[in-house]
Coordinates of C-alpha atoms and ligand atoms in Angstrom, one line a residue:
M5 CA 93.8 58.5 197.4
T6 CA 92.2 58.0 194.0
M7 CA 94.4 58.5 191.0
T8 CA 92.9 61.6 189.3
T9 CA 96.0 63.6 188.6
D10 CA 98.7 63.7 186.0
A11 CA 99.9 60.3 187.3
A12 CA 96.9 58.7 185.7
A13 CA 97.7 60.4 182.4
A14 CA 101.3 59.3 182.7
Q15 CA 100.4 55.7 183.5
G16 CA 97.8 55.6 180.7
E17 CA 100.2 57.0 178.2
A18 CA 102.8 54.4 179.3
A19 CA 100.3 51.7 178.6
G20 CA 99.8 53.1 175.1
K21 CA 96.5 54.7 175.8
P22 CA 96.1 58.3 176.9
V23 CA 93.9 59.1 179.9
W24 CA 92.5 62.5 180.9
S25 CA 94.9 64.0 183.4
S26 CA 92.2 64.9 185.8
Q27 CA 88.4 64.8 186.3
L28 CA 88.4 68.5 185.5
G29 CA 90.2 67.9 182.3
F30 CA 87.5 65.4 181.2
I31 CA 84.6 67.6 182.4
L32 CA 86.1 70.6 180.4
A33 CA 86.6 68.4 177.3
A34 CA 83.1 66.9 177.5
A35 CA 81.5 70.3 178.2
G36 CA 83.6 71.7 175.4
S37 CA 82.0 69.1 173.1
A38 CA 78.5 69.8 174.4
V39 CA 78.8 73.6 174.3
G40 CA 78.9 74.7 170.7
L41 CA 77.0 76.3 167.9
G42 CA 74.0 74.4 169.3
N43 CA 74.1 76.6 172.5
I44 CA 75.1 80.0 171.1
W45 CA 73.6 80.0 167.6
K46 CA 70.8 77.4 167.6
F47 CA 69.3 77.5 171.1
P48 CA 68.6 81.3 171.1
Y49 CA 67.1 81.2 167.6
M50 CA 65.0 78.1 168.3
T51 CA 63.8 79.7 171.6
G52 CA 62.9 82.9 169.6
E53 CA 61.0 80.9 167.0
N54 CA 59.1 78.8 169.5
G55 CA 57.9 81.7 171.7
G56 CA 60.3 81.6 174.6
G57 CA 59.6 80.3 178.2
A58 CA 57.5 77.2 177.5
F59 CA 60.0 75.9 174.9
V60 CA 62.8 76.5 177.4
L61 CA 60.9 74.5 180.1
V62 CA 60.3 71.6 177.8
Y63 CA 64.0 71.7 176.7
L64 CA 65.1 71.6 180.4
G65 CA 62.8 68.6 181.0
C66 CA 64.2 66.8 178.0
I67 CA 67.8 67.4 179.1
A68 CA 67.0 66.1 182.6
L69 CA 64.9 63.0 181.8
V70 CA 66.3 61.8 178.4
G71 CA 69.6 63.6 177.9
I72 CA 71.4 63.0 181.1
P73 CA 70.7 59.2 181.3
A74 CA 71.7 58.9 177.6
L75 CA 74.9 60.8 178.3
M76 CA 75.7 58.3 181.2
T77 CA 75.2 55.3 178.9
E78 CA 77.7 56.7 176.4
M79 CA 80.3 57.6 179.0
L80 CA 80.1 54.2 180.6
V81 CA 80.1 52.2 177.5
G82 CA 83.1 54.2 176.2
R83 CA 85.0 53.7 179.4
R84 CA 84.2 50.0 179.6
G85 CA 85.3 49.3 176.1
G86 CA 88.3 51.7 176.3
H87 CA 88.6 51.9 172.5
S88 CA 87.1 53.8 169.6
P89 CA 83.3 54.0 169.6
I90 CA 83.1 51.2 166.9
Q91 CA 85.4 48.9 168.9
S92 CA 84.2 49.8 172.4
V93 CA 80.6 49.0 171.5
R94 CA 81.8 45.7 170.0
D95 CA 83.7 44.8 173.1
V96 CA 80.8 45.6 175.4
V97 CA 78.4 43.6 173.2
A98 CA 80.8 40.7 173.3
E99 CA 81.1 40.9 177.1
A100 CA 77.3 40.7 177.3
R101 CA 77.3 37.8 174.8
A102 CA 74.7 39.7 172.9
P103 CA 74.1 39.3 169.1
R104 CA 76.8 41.1 167.1
A105 CA 74.3 43.2 165.3
W106 CA 74.3 45.5 168.3
G107 CA 77.7 46.5 167.2
W108 CA 76.1 48.7 164.6
I109 CA 75.5 51.3 167.3
G110 CA 79.2 52.2 167.2
I111 CA 79.2 52.4 163.4
I112 CA 76.1 54.6 163.3
S113 CA 77.5 56.9 166.0
T114 CA 80.9 57.3 164.2
L115 CA 79.1 58.0 160.9
A116 CA 76.9 60.6 162.6
A117 CA 80.0 62.3 164.0
F118 CA 81.7 62.3 160.6
L119 CA 78.7 63.7 158.8
T120 CA 78.1 66.3 161.5
L121 CA 81.7 67.5 161.3
A122 CA 81.3 68.1 157.5
F123 CA 78.5 70.6 157.8
Y124 CA 79.4 71.9 161.3
S125 CA 82.7 73.2 159.9
V126 CA 80.9 75.1 157.2
V127 CA 78.6 76.8 159.8
A128 CA 81.6 77.5 162.1
G129 CA 83.2 79.1 159.1
W130 CA 80.3 81.6 158.9
A131 CA 81.4 83.1 162.2
M132 CA 85.0 83.8 161.3
P133 CA 84.5 86.6 158.7
F134 CA 82.1 88.3 161.2
V135 CA 85.0 88.7 163.6
G136 CA 86.7 90.8 160.9
H137 CA 83.4 92.6 159.9
S138 CA 82.8 93.6 163.5
I139 CA 86.3 94.8 164.1
A140 CA 86.0 97.0 161.0
G141 CA 82.7 98.1 162.6
F142 CA 79.1 97.6 161.3
D143 CA 77.8 100.8 159.7
A144 CA 74.8 102.0 161.7
A145 CA 73.9 104.4 159.0
D146 CA 73.4 101.6 156.5
P147 CA 71.3 98.9 158.1
E148 CA 70.5 97.2 154.8
A149 CA 74.2 96.7 154.1
V150 CA 74.7 95.2 157.6
Q151 CA 71.9 92.8 157.1
A152 CA 73.1 91.9 153.6
L153 CA 76.5 90.6 154.9
F154 CA 75.1 87.2 155.9
P155 CA 73.1 86.4 152.7
N156 CA 76.1 87.7 150.6
L157 CA 78.4 85.3 152.5
L158 CA 76.1 82.4 151.8
A159 CA 76.1 83.3 148.1
A160 CA 79.9 83.3 147.9
P161 CA 81.3 79.8 147.6
D162 CA 84.9 81.0 147.5
Q163 CA 84.5 82.8 150.8
L164 CA 82.7 79.8 152.4
L165 CA 85.4 77.5 151.2
M166 CA 88.2 79.6 152.6
W167 CA 86.6 79.8 156.1
H168 CA 85.5 76.1 156.1
T169 CA 89.1 75.2 155.2
V170 CA 90.6 77.5 158.0
F171 CA 88.3 76.0 160.5
M172 CA 89.0 72.4 159.5
V173 CA 92.8 73.0 159.6
M174 CA 92.3 74.5 163.2
T175 CA 90.5 71.3 164.2
I176 CA 93.0 68.9 162.6
F177 CA 95.9 70.9 164.2
I178 CA 94.7 70.5 167.8
S179 CA 93.4 66.9 167.3
A180 CA 96.8 65.9 165.9
R181 CA 98.5 66.9 169.2
G182 CA 96.6 64.2 171.0
I183 CA 94.3 64.0 174.0
N184 CA 96.4 65.6 176.7
R185 CA 98.7 68.0 174.8
G186 CA 96.0 68.9 172.2
I187 CA 92.4 68.6 173.4
E188 CA 92.9 68.9 177.1
A189 CA 95.3 71.8 176.9
A190 CA 93.0 73.6 174.5
V191 CA 89.8 73.3 176.5
K192 CA 91.5 74.4 179.7
V193 CA 92.0 77.8 178.1
M194 CA 89.0 77.9 175.8
M195 CA 86.2 76.9 178.2
P196 CA 87.0 79.5 180.9
T197 CA 87.4 82.2 178.2
L198 CA 84.0 81.3 176.8
V199 CA 82.3 81.7 180.1
L200 CA 84.1 85.0 180.8
I201 CA 83.0 86.4 177.4
L202 CA 79.4 85.4 178.1
M203 CA 79.5 87.1 181.5
L204 CA 81.0 90.2 179.9
L205 CA 78.1 90.3 177.4
I206 CA 75.4 89.8 180.1
G207 CA 77.2 92.3 182.4
Y208 CA 77.1 94.9 179.6
S209 CA 73.3 94.7 179.4
A210 CA 73.0 94.7 183.2
V211 CA 74.9 98.0 183.4
M212 CA 73.7 99.7 180.2
N213 CA 70.1 98.6 180.0
M214 CA 68.7 96.7 182.9
D215 CA 65.2 96.9 181.4
S216 CA 66.0 94.9 178.3
L217 CA 67.8 92.3 180.4
R218 CA 64.7 92.0 182.5
Q219 CA 62.6 91.6 179.3
A220 CA 65.0 88.8 178.2
V221 CA 64.6 87.1 181.6
V222 CA 60.8 87.2 181.2
F223 CA 61.0 86.0 177.6
L224 CA 63.3 83.0 178.6
F225 CA 61.7 82.0 181.8
R226 CA 58.0 82.9 181.8
P227 CA 56.3 80.0 180.2
N228 CA 53.6 80.9 177.6
F229 CA 52.1 77.5 176.9
G230 CA 49.9 78.9 174.2
A231 CA 53.0 79.3 172.0
L232 CA 53.9 75.6 172.3
T233 CA 53.1 73.2 169.5
T234 CA 53.8 69.5 169.1
E235 CA 56.5 70.4 166.7
S236 CA 58.3 72.7 169.1
T237 CA 58.1 70.0 171.8
L238 CA 59.8 67.6 169.4
S239 CA 62.4 70.1 168.4
A240 CA 63.2 70.7 172.1
L241 CA 63.8 66.9 172.4
G242 CA 65.9 66.7 169.3
H243 CA 67.9 69.7 170.3
A244 CA 68.6 68.2 173.7
F245 CA 70.4 65.4 171.9
F246 CA 72.3 67.6 169.6
T247 CA 73.5 70.0 172.4
L248 CA 74.7 67.1 174.6
S249 CA 76.6 65.7 171.6
L250 CA 74.7 62.4 172.0
A251 CA 74.6 59.5 169.7
S252 CA 77.5 60.8 167.7
G253 CA 80.5 59.0 168.9
S254 CA 81.9 62.0 170.8
M255 CA 81.0 61.0 174.3
L256 CA 81.8 57.3 173.6
A257 CA 85.2 58.4 172.4
Y258 CA 85.9 60.8 175.2
G259 CA 84.7 58.2 177.7
S260 CA 87.3 55.8 176.5
Y261 CA 90.0 58.0 177.9
L262 CA 88.3 58.2 181.3
S263 CA 90.0 56.8 184.4
K264 CA 88.1 54.2 186.3
S265 CA 87.9 56.4 189.4
T266 CA 85.8 59.1 187.8
P267 CA 82.2 58.9 189.0
I268 CA 80.0 58.8 185.9
V269 CA 76.7 59.8 187.4
R270 CA 78.1 63.0 188.9
T271 CA 80.2 63.9 185.9
A272 CA 77.4 63.5 183.4
V273 CA 75.1 65.7 185.6
T274 CA 77.9 68.3 185.8
V275 CA 78.5 68.3 182.0
A276 CA 74.8 68.7 181.3
A277 CA 74.5 71.4 183.8
V278 CA 77.4 73.4 182.3
D279 CA 75.9 72.9 178.8
T280 CA 72.5 74.1 180.0
A281 CA 73.9 77.1 181.9
V282 CA 75.8 78.2 178.8
A283 CA 72.7 77.9 176.6
L284 CA 70.7 80.0 179.0
M285 CA 73.6 82.5 179.4
A286 CA 73.8 82.8 175.6
G287 CA 70.0 83.7 175.6
L288 CA 70.7 86.3 178.3
A289 CA 73.5 87.7 176.3
I290 CA 71.6 87.9 173.0
F291 CA 68.0 88.7 173.7
P292 CA 68.6 92.0 175.7
L293 CA 70.3 93.4 172.6
V294 CA 67.5 92.1 170.4
F295 CA 64.9 93.8 172.6
Q296 CA 66.8 96.9 173.2
Y297 CA 67.0 97.7 169.5
G298 CA 63.5 96.6 168.8
M299 CA 64.4 93.6 166.7
E300 CA 62.6 90.4 166.0
P301 CA 63.4 87.4 168.3
A302 CA 61.9 85.0 165.9
A303 CA 64.4 85.8 163.1
G304 CA 65.5 82.1 162.7
P305 CA 69.0 81.0 161.8
G306 CA 70.0 84.6 160.8
L307 CA 69.4 85.8 164.4
V308 CA 73.1 86.0 165.3
F309 CA 74.5 86.7 161.8
A310 CA 72.0 89.2 160.4
T311 CA 70.0 90.6 163.4
L312 CA 72.7 90.9 166.1
P313 CA 75.1 92.8 163.9
L314 CA 72.5 95.6 163.7
A315 CA 72.6 95.8 167.5
F316 CA 76.4 95.9 167.5
A317 CA 76.2 98.7 164.9
Q318 CA 74.1 100.9 167.2
M319 CA 75.2 100.1 170.7
P320 CA 78.0 102.0 172.5
G321 CA 81.1 99.7 172.6
G322 CA 79.7 97.5 169.8
D323 CA 83.0 97.5 168.0
I324 CA 84.5 95.6 171.0
L325 CA 81.6 93.4 172.0
G326 CA 80.9 92.4 168.3
P327 CA 84.3 90.8 167.7
V328 CA 84.2 89.3 171.2
F329 CA 80.8 87.7 170.5
F330 CA 81.9 86.1 167.2
I331 CA 85.2 84.9 168.7
L332 CA 83.0 83.2 171.4
L333 CA 81.1 81.4 168.6
V334 CA 84.3 80.2 166.9
I335 CA 85.7 78.9 170.2
A336 CA 82.5 77.1 171.1
A337 CA 82.4 75.5 167.7
W338 CA 86.1 74.5 167.8
T339 CA 85.9 72.6 171.1
S340 CA 82.9 70.7 169.7
S341 CA 84.6 69.8 166.4
L342 CA 87.5 68.4 168.3
S343 CA 85.1 65.8 169.8
M344 CA 83.5 64.9 166.5
I345 CA 86.8 64.2 164.7
E346 CA 88.0 62.2 167.7
S347 CA 85.6 59.3 167.1
V348 CA 87.0 58.8 163.6
V349 CA 90.7 59.5 164.6
E350 CA 90.6 57.0 167.5
W351 CA 89.3 54.4 165.1
L352 CA 91.9 55.1 162.4
Q353 CA 94.6 54.9 165.1
E354 CA 93.4 51.4 165.9
K355 CA 94.0 50.5 162.3
G356 CA 97.7 51.3 162.9
I357 CA 97.7 54.8 161.4
G358 CA 99.6 57.5 163.4
R359 CA 97.7 60.2 165.3
T360 CA 98.7 63.1 162.9
A361 CA 97.9 61.1 159.8
S362 CA 94.6 60.0 161.3
A363 CA 93.6 63.6 162.1
I364 CA 94.5 64.7 158.6
L365 CA 92.7 61.8 157.0
A366 CA 89.5 62.2 159.0
G367 CA 89.5 66.0 158.8
G368 CA 90.4 65.9 155.0
A369 CA 87.5 63.5 154.2
A370 CA 85.0 65.6 156.3
W371 CA 86.4 68.8 154.5
A372 CA 85.7 67.3 151.1
L373 CA 82.1 66.4 152.1
G374 CA 81.8 69.9 153.6
I375 CA 82.5 71.4 150.1
L376 CA 79.3 69.8 148.8
C377 CA 77.5 71.3 151.7
L378 CA 78.7 74.8 151.1
L379 CA 78.0 74.5 147.4
S380 CA 74.4 73.5 148.2
L381 CA 73.9 77.0 149.7
N382 CA 74.6 78.7 146.4
V383 CA 75.6 77.2 143.0
M384 CA 74.0 73.9 143.7
S385 CA 71.0 75.2 145.6
G386 CA 68.4 73.6 143.4
F387 CA 70.1 70.2 143.5
A388 CA 68.7 67.6 145.9
P389 CA 71.3 64.7 145.9
L390 CA 69.1 62.3 147.9
S391 CA 65.8 63.2 146.3
F392 CA 64.9 59.5 145.8
I393 CA 64.2 59.4 149.6
P394 CA 60.8 61.1 150.1
A395 CA 61.8 63.1 153.2
L396 CA 64.8 64.5 151.4
E397 CA 63.1 65.2 148.1
D398 CA 63.7 69.0 148.2
K399 CA 66.7 69.1 150.5
G400 CA 70.2 70.3 149.3
M401 CA 73.3 68.5 150.6
M402 CA 73.6 70.5 153.8
D403 CA 70.0 70.2 154.9
A404 CA 69.9 66.6 153.9
L405 CA 72.9 65.7 156.1
D406 CA 71.5 67.7 159.0
Y407 CA 68.2 65.9 158.6
I408 CA 69.8 62.4 158.4
V409 CA 72.0 63.0 161.4
T410 CA 69.5 64.8 163.7
N411 CA 66.3 63.0 162.8
V412 CA 67.6 59.5 161.9
L413 CA 71.1 58.5 163.0
M414 CA 71.2 60.3 166.4
P415 CA 67.8 59.0 167.7
L416 CA 68.4 55.5 166.3
G417 CA 71.9 55.2 167.9
A418 CA 70.8 56.6 171.2
L419 CA 67.6 54.5 171.3
A420 CA 69.6 51.3 170.6
L421 CA 72.2 52.2 173.2
A422 CA 69.6 52.9 175.9
I423 CA 67.9 49.5 175.2
F424 CA 71.3 47.7 175.1
V425 CA 72.5 49.2 178.4
G426 CA 69.1 49.0 180.1
Y427 CA 68.1 45.5 179.1
I428 CA 71.0 43.6 177.7
M429 CA 74.2 44.7 179.4
P430 CA 74.7 42.6 182.5
K431 CA 73.4 44.4 185.6
D432 CA 76.7 43.8 187.4
A433 CA 78.7 45.4 184.7
L434 CA 76.4 48.4 184.8
R435 CA 76.6 48.6 188.5
D436 CA 80.4 48.4 188.3
E437 CA 80.6 51.3 185.9
L438 CA 78.1 53.5 187.6
S439 CA 79.6 52.7 191.0
T440 CA 77.0 54.8 192.9
S441 CA 74.6 54.2 195.9
A442 CA 72.1 51.4 195.5
R443 CA 69.3 54.0 195.4
A444 CA 70.9 56.2 192.8
F445 CA 71.7 53.0 190.7
G446 CA 68.0 52.0 190.8
I447 CA 66.8 55.4 189.7
V448 CA 69.4 55.8 186.9
R449 CA 68.8 52.2 185.6
G450 CA 65.1 52.7 185.8
M451 CA 65.3 55.9 183.7
I452 CA 67.6 54.2 181.2
R453 CA 65.0 51.4 180.8
T454 CA 61.9 53.6 180.6
I455 CA 61.8 57.4 180.1
T456 CA 64.9 57.6 178.0
P457 CA 64.0 55.1 175.3
I458 CA 60.3 56.2 175.3
G459 CA 61.3 59.8 174.8
I460 CA 63.6 58.9 172.0
L461 CA 61.1 56.7 170.3
V462 CA 58.6 59.6 170.4
I463 CA 60.9 62.0 168.6
F464 CA 62.0 59.3 166.1
L465 CA 58.6 58.2 165.1
T466 CA 57.0 61.6 165.0
N467 CA 59.7 63.0 162.9
L468 CA 59.5 60.2 160.5
I469 CA 55.8 60.3 160.2
Ligands
PFF8 N1 77.0 69.7 171.1 C1 77.4 70.4 169.9 C2 76.6 71.8 169.9 O1 75.7 72.0 170.7 O2 76.9 72.6 169.1 C3 77.2 69.7 168.6 C4 77.8 68.4 168.6 C5 79.1 68.1 169.0 C6 77.1 67.4 168.0 C7 79.7 66.9 169.0 C8 77.6 66.1 167.9 C9 78.9 65.9 168.4 F1 79.4 64.7 168.3

């Protein structure tokens, strides 16, 4: 029998390195990383802005052709190295006797994770006061006041700082407890809760207003290619990366705790399928409400914070579903931030720092950078810290970080890793890690060598140009 139970965890811990206690534990943790604000906040508003069905179709294609093979490369390099992303990449590069410069992939990925954590925590912090607002109830008689809650929050640095701090402390707290007692224990409760909440929200529309649910299905699944632009195609590809937590250390770090018996190909496909299913479910939860109350699907980033509260204000049971929805957003963000901090924590631990101190150090540094991000939304809104770089000329700290991570670091890291795994890593080592049938191996390796890097190169160059 393969060792996929607590025995594996115990043995790993005894050797000084934790191991996920089961395949399910890893799948939940990796899916927890993938499922986040990207699925519940970003995917619905991007779909709304880009006209619906055709965007969804392109996004699904990007996940299948570029995202899944890239996810496999991260999991397998992480497991083969068995260390922090920085060290694992170095180990695998050394094993391949490749030039040491390839080691930069690990550094770029860890940097991307750290920078993402800084602004992600600020955005996650937006959701928390809305739990309170929706428990108190949105006032249907005063729609302007309801819509003003979100801009007012962005204009209040003290509020933003408080919620950013609460969220970062929550992240540090679970991370400090370690892989098995912290992350794995948390995702085992949080991921099923998240799916139940989404089912509840979709079920509500099915029972209360089947027509608007039907309208949402048409919006999400009937492709209207007229609405598709080159830019929306590229944002679908970029979002496929972000939503699968690619090129940001997370999957490399989580892969390093993976037991040898876990099949990478199947696991990566499962994680991507869960992530995609949750994004589509989020669309099916949100759009029926948007349509039912005659609101604008293309409202942009304010879709869930300014538009949706108006629906909660008017609908029967909105005072229950409102808080439940915003709790869902916090849970989704929390399981993702755990994976971002892990790349840095694992690296600090290798430097001989204890787990708790590493979590505090990594989280504390990201928290400090997050403060600059939240100030860029209000008091420092006119200040562009990196204005000497042409693409960042008019971007405040938050937008600049988002741009650097999503448009530069992530594609660069993923492209380099795909080329390394596809062309430089010895074929036998790859076969050993993928341990799948000869046919599946041929297909996966073929994709890693062709479609994946070409797809990434297209986003990268087009975004830069
Ligand atoms: N995949 C997360 C989301 O969709 O919200 C975001 C993310 C998590 C990005 C972890 C990067 C990362 F390392």
